Amino acid sequence: MSDYPPFQYGKSRFNQDTFRGRFRHFLDVIDPSTLFVSEKRLQDCIKLLDSFRQGTLPPGVTDAELWEAQKIKQAIIHPDTGEKILMPFRMSGFVPFGTPVVIGLLLPNQTMATTIFWQWLNQSHNACVNYSNRNATKPAPFSKFFQGYLGAVTSAVSIAVGLNVLIQKADRLSPTTKLLVQRFIPFPAVASANICNVVLMRHTELSDGIDVLDDSGKVVGTSKIAARHALLETALTRVVMPMPIMVLPPMVMAVLEKLPLLQRRRRLVLPVHSLVCLAAFGLALPLAISLFPQMSQISANQLEPEIAAATDCQILTYNKGL
């Protein structure tokens, strides 16, 4: 018996209503093996999916082959533009291309210049990933994304540099304590930058509202209240997402560096640090993203009166975004 459910075009093969289902789905999304798919294999997958949609599927094609073809296409081709996404900016490339940046962010004994450089590089990589995977169904000016990028870089650099200066001036802290505290500075800097990016790039939703759907997927109306909920939930998601990636490695390394082996062989510290960051990034990222469902629910009574009056459904849904 196949482990694959019947194929559904454009859907996830995992249940998105459960944490386990969302976790398995995002493991598929960030799977780096799709980075090595050849052009011929990609075109074969696209042709297979086109055949399915046109009802001309060759005999003998299994659900497993269809799900794998969709996974490959979704990993490489933008769903709205139909264009290939550059490899470093695909979701499947987020961990392998983002890990060196995380390692740089969490290196001990940072100078002012290296702090600024790594925070800038991290926000630049994030901005490129966000833009490359943006929702392109409704055209948005590039200036909107650039505004979010500038705000994220400014807030990240300001907080990281400001906290470093405060720690250096904290005379009551011992050098060892200062070094330990400095390792955790990237988290508040990255988290605040993420919030700033959300607010700057999506603030128009507060005035325009977002679509709310009934249980059949039909748009009931456009709600500013749902937009406010969506922005708050997204901001919370953006704070939780970097937490295990930015907090776990410093905690683990603080313990590992006390081991006799690393005390004797200091050259091993950087390779071990890199492996810890890679493990934290690869495992913690899908866990953090999976905490919250993409589609959130809200009671119709909490929304605008005209929306509540337009439907018999008591619970409506909306896309909160990531």
mmCIF file with all atom_site columns, N, CA, C and O in Angstrom, residues 243-266:
data_model
loop_
_atom_site.group_PDB
_atom_site.id
_atom_site.type_symbol
_atom_site.label_atom_id
_atom_site.label_alt_id
_atom_site.label_comp_id
_atom_site.label_asym_id
_atom_site.label_entity_id
_atom_site.label_seq_id
_atom_site.pdbx_PDB_ins_code
_atom_site.Cartn_x
_atom_site.Cartn_y
_atom_site.Cartn_z
_atom_site.occupancy
_atom_site.B_iso_or_equiv
_atom_site.pdbx_formal_charge
_atom_site.auth_seq_id
_atom_site.auth_comp_id
_atom_site.auth_asym_id
_atom_site.auth_atom_id
_atom_site.pdbx_PDB_model_num
ATOM 1  N N  . MET A 1 243 ? 14.415 32.370 17.020 1.00 0.00 ? 243 MET A N  1
ATOM 2  C CA . MET A 1 243 ? 14.784 32.095 18.415 1.00 0.00 ? 243 MET A CA 1
ATOM 3  C C  . MET A 1 243 ? 15.645 30.849 18.568 1.00 0.00 ? 243 MET A C  1
ATOM 4  O O  . MET A 1 243 ? 16.757 30.924 19.118 1.00 0.00 ? 243 MET A O  1
ATOM 5  N N  . PRO A 1 244 ? 15.216 29.663 18.085 1.00 0.00 ? 244 PRO A N  1
ATOM 6  C CA . PRO A 1 244 ? 16.072 28.479 18.265 1.00 0.00 ? 244 PRO A CA 1
ATOM 7  C C  . PRO A 1 244 ? 17.372 28.573 17.475 1.00 0.00 ? 244 PRO A C  1
ATOM 8  O O  . PRO A 1 244 ? 18.399 28.046 17.907 1.00 0.00 ? 244 PRO A O  1
ATOM 9  N N  . ILE A 1 245 ? 17.338 29.262 16.321 1.00 0.00 ? 245 ILE A N  1
ATOM 10 C CA . ILE A 1 245 ? 18.531 29.354 15.476 1.00 0.00 ? 245 ILE A CA 1
ATOM 11 C C  . ILE A 1 245 ? 19.582 30.271 16.098 1.00 0.00 ? 245 ILE A C  1
ATOM 12 O O  . ILE A 1 245 ? 20.782 30.023 15.997 1.00 0.00 ? 245 ILE A O  1
ATOM 13 N N  . MET A 1 246 ? 19.123 31.338 16.761 1.00 0.00 ? 246 MET A N  1
ATOM 14 C CA . MET A 1 246 ? 20.043 32.325 17.328 1.00 0.00 ? 246 MET A CA 1
ATOM 15 C C  . MET A 1 246 ? 20.367 32.083 18.805 1.00 0.00 ? 246 MET A C  1
ATOM 16 O O  . MET A 1 246 ? 21.345 32.625 19.317 1.00 0.00 ? 246 MET A O  1
ATOM 17 N N  . VAL A 1 247 ? 19.531 31.294 19.481 1.00 0.00 ? 247 VAL A N  1
ATOM 18 C CA . VAL A 1 247 ? 19.712 31.093 20.926 1.00 0.00 ? 247 VAL A CA 1
ATOM 19 C C  . VAL A 1 247 ? 20.375 29.753 21.250 1.00 0.00 ? 247 VAL A C  1
ATOM 20 O O  . VAL A 1 247 ? 21.242 29.673 22.130 1.00 0.00 ? 247 VAL A O  1
ATOM 21 N N  . LEU A 1 248 ? 19.972 28.684 20.540 1.00 0.00 ? 248 LEU A N  1
ATOM 22 C CA . LEU A 1 248 ? 20.509 27.358 20.854 1.00 0.00 ? 248 LEU A CA 1
ATOM 23 C C  . LEU A 1 248 ? 22.021 27.230 20.631 1.00 0.00 ? 248 LEU A C  1
ATOM 24 O O  . LEU A 1 248 ? 22.729 26.732 21.520 1.00 0.00 ? 248 LEU A O  1
ATOM 25 N N  . PRO A 1 249 ? 22.571 27.649 19.469 1.00 0.00 ? 249 PRO A N  1
ATOM 26 C CA . PRO A 1 249 ? 24.023 27.499 19.271 1.00 0.00 ? 249 PRO A CA 1
ATOM 27 C C  . PRO A 1 249 ? 24.884 28.158 20.341 1.00 0.00 ? 249 PRO A C  1
ATOM 28 O O  . PRO A 1 249 ? 25.846 27.527 20.815 1.00 0.00 ? 249 PRO A O  1
ATOM 29 N N  . PRO A 1 250 ? 24.603 29.412 20.773 1.00 0.00 ? 250 PRO A N  1
ATOM 30 C CA . PRO A 1 250 ? 25.420 29.984 21.845 1.00 0.00 ? 250 PRO A CA 1
ATOM 31 C C  . PRO A 1 250 ? 25.363 29.174 23.143 1.00 0.00 ? 250 PRO A C  1
ATOM 32 O O  . PRO A 1 250 ? 26.378 29.028 23.840 1.00 0.00 ? 250 PRO A O  1
ATOM 33 N N  . MET A 1 251 ? 24.175 28.636 23.467 1.00 0.00 ? 251 MET A N  1
ATOM 34 C CA . MET A 1 251 ? 24.036 27.840 24.685 1.00 0.00 ? 251 MET A CA 1
ATOM 35 C C  . MET A 1 251 ? 24.834 26.540 24.572 1.00 0.00 ? 251 MET A C  1
ATOM 36 O O  . MET A 1 251 ? 25.525 26.141 25.515 1.00 0.00 ? 251 MET A O  1
ATOM 37 N N  . VAL A 1 252 ? 24.727 25.888 23.412 1.00 0.00 ? 252 VAL A N  1
ATOM 38 C CA . VAL A 1 252 ? 25.442 24.624 23.207 1.00 0.00 ? 252 VAL A CA 1
ATOM 39 C C  . VAL A 1 252 ? 26.948 24.848 23.211 1.00 0.00 ? 252 VAL A C  1
ATOM 40 O O  . VAL A 1 252 ? 27.712 24.100 23.837 1.00 0.00 ? 252 VAL A O  1
ATOM 41 N N  . MET A 1 253 ? 27.396 25.909 22.517 1.00 0.00 ? 253 MET A N  1
ATOM 42 C CA . MET A 1 253 ? 28.831 26.174 22.421 1.00 0.00 ? 253 MET A CA 1
ATOM 43 C C  . MET A 1 253 ? 29.421 26.571 23.767 1.00 0.00 ? 253 MET A C  1
ATOM 44 O O  . MET A 1 253 ? 30.589 26.263 24.057 1.00 0.00 ? 253 MET A O  1
ATOM 45 N N  . ALA A 1 254 ? 28.638 27.247 24.609 1.00 0.00 ? 254 ALA A N  1
ATOM 46 C CA . ALA A 1 254 ? 29.124 27.619 25.948 1.00 0.00 ? 254 ALA A CA 1
ATOM 47 C C  . ALA A 1 254 ? 29.473 26.376 26.758 1.00 0.00 ? 254 ALA A C  1
ATOM 48 O O  . ALA A 1 254 ? 30.396 26.395 27.582 1.00 0.00 ? 254 ALA A O  1
ATOM 49 N N  . VAL A 1 255 ? 28.752 25.282 26.518 1.00 0.00 ? 255 VAL A N  1
ATOM 50 C CA . VAL A 1 255 ? 29.021 24.012 27.211 1.00 0.00 ? 255 VAL A CA 1
ATOM 51 C C  . VAL A 1 255 ? 30.170 23.260 26.538 1.00 0.00 ? 255 VAL A C  1
ATOM 52 O O  . VAL A 1 255 ? 31.096 22.784 27.204 1.00 0.00 ? 255 VAL A O  1
ATOM 53 N N  . LEU A 1 256 ? 30.114 23.181 25.195 1.00 0.00 ? 256 LEU A N  1
ATOM 54 C CA . LEU A 1 256 ? 31.119 22.409 24.462 1.00 0.00 ? 256 LEU A CA 1
ATOM 55 C C  . LEU A 1 256 ? 32.527 22.989 24.596 1.00 0.00 ? 256 LEU A C  1
ATOM 56 O O  . LEU A 1 256 ? 33.514 22.247 24.631 1.00 0.00 ? 256 LEU A O  1
ATOM 57 N N  . GLU A 1 257 ? 32.637 24.304 24.671 1.00 0.00 ? 257 GLU A N  1
ATOM 58 C CA . GLU A 1 257 ? 33.959 24.932 24.738 1.00 0.00 ? 257 GLU A CA 1
ATOM 59 C C  . GLU A 1 257 ? 34.673 24.658 26.064 1.00 0.00 ? 257 GLU A C  1
ATOM 60 O O  . GLU A 1 257 ? 35.874 24.908 26.181 1.00 0.00 ? 257 GLU A O  1
ATOM 61 N N  . LYS A 1 258 ? 33.933 24.155 27.035 1.00 0.00 ? 258 LYS A N  1
ATOM 62 C CA . LYS A 1 258 ? 34.545 23.792 28.322 1.00 0.00 ? 258 LYS A CA 1
ATOM 63 C C  . LYS A 1 258 ? 35.100 22.368 28.313 1.00 0.00 ? 258 LYS A C  1
ATOM 64 O O  . LYS A 1 258 ? 35.773 21.963 29.266 1.00 0.00 ? 258 LYS A O  1
ATOM 65 N N  . LEU A 1 259 ? 34.806 21.622 27.252 1.00 0.00 ? 259 LEU A N  1
ATOM 66 C CA . LEU A 1 259 ? 35.305 20.250 27.161 1.00 0.00 ? 259 LEU A CA 1
ATOM 67 C C  . LEU A 1 259 ? 36.826 20.250 26.988 1.00 0.00 ? 259 LEU A C  1
ATOM 68 O O  . LEU A 1 259 ? 37.378 21.117 26.297 1.00 0.00 ? 259 LEU A O  1
ATOM 69 N N  . PRO A 1 260 ? 37.516 19.286 27.594 1.00 0.00 ? 260 PRO A N  1
ATOM 70 C CA . PRO A 1 260 ? 38.985 19.238 27.494 1.00 0.00 ? 260 PRO A CA 1
ATOM 71 C C  . PRO A 1 260 ? 39.498 19.213 26.051 1.00 0.00 ? 260 PRO A C  1
ATOM 72 O O  . PRO A 1 260 ? 40.508 19.825 25.736 1.00 0.00 ? 260 PRO A O  1
ATOM 73 N N  . LEU A 1 261 ? 38.776 18.504 25.163 1.00 0.00 ? 261 LEU A N  1
ATOM 74 C CA . LEU A 1 261 ? 39.209 18.391 23.770 1.00 0.00 ? 261 LEU A CA 1
ATOM 75 C C  . LEU A 1 261 ? 39.283 19.759 23.099 1.00 0.00 ? 261 LEU A C  1
ATOM 76 O O  . LEU A 1 261 ? 40.281 20.089 22.439 1.00 0.00 ? 261 LEU A O  1
ATOM 77 N N  . LEU A 1 262 ? 38.215 20.561 23.270 1.00 0.00 ? 262 LEU A N  1
ATOM 78 C CA . LEU A 1 262 ? 38.204 21.887 22.650 1.00 0.00 ? 262 LEU A CA 1
ATOM 79 C C  . LEU A 1 262 ? 39.109 22.869 23.389 1.00 0.00 ? 262 LEU A C  1
ATOM 80 O O  . LEU A 1 262 ? 39.556 23.859 22.807 1.00 0.00 ? 262 LEU A O  1
ATOM 81 N N  . GLN A 1 263 ? 39.359 22.596 24.659 1.00 0.00 ? 263 GLN A N  1
ATOM 82 C CA . GLN A 1 263 ? 40.292 23.441 25.409 1.00 0.00 ? 263 GLN A CA 1
ATOM 83 C C  . GLN A 1 263 ? 41.718 23.246 24.879 1.00 0.00 ? 263 GLN A C  1
ATOM 84 O O  . GLN A 1 263 ? 42.491 24.192 24.769 1.00 0.00 ? 263 GLN A O  1
ATOM 85 N N  . ARG A 1 264 ? 42.031 21.993 24.528 1.00 0.00 ? 264 ARG A N  1
ATOM 86 C CA . ARG A 1 264 ? 43.370 21.690 24.026 1.00 0.00 ? 264 ARG A CA 1
ATOM 87 C C  . ARG A 1 264 ? 43.525 22.068 22.556 1.00 0.00 ? 264 ARG A C  1
ATOM 88 O O  . ARG A 1 264 ? 44.577 22.549 22.144 1.00 0.00 ? 264 ARG A O  1
ATOM 89 N N  . ARG A 1 265 ? 42.481 21.813 21.764 1.00 0.00 ? 265 ARG A N  1
ATOM 90 C CA . ARG A 1 265 ? 42.570 22.058 20.327 1.00 0.00 ? 265 ARG A CA 1
ATOM 91 C C  . ARG A 1 265 ? 41.585 23.157 19.921 1.00 0.00 ? 265 ARG A C  1
ATOM 92 O O  . ARG A 1 265 ? 40.470 22.886 19.492 1.00 0.00 ? 265 ARG A O  1
ATOM 93 N N  . ARG A 1 266 ? 42.030 24.387 20.024 1.00 0.00 ? 266 ARG A N  1
ATOM 94 C CA . ARG A 1 266 ? 41.168 25.533 19.753 1.00 0.00 ? 266 ARG A CA 1
ATOM 95 C C  . ARG A 1 266 ? 40.777 25.628 18.280 1.00 0.00 ? 266 ARG A C  1
ATOM 96 O O  . ARG A 1 266 ? 39.792 26.273 17.922 1.00 0.00 ? 266 ARG A O  1
#
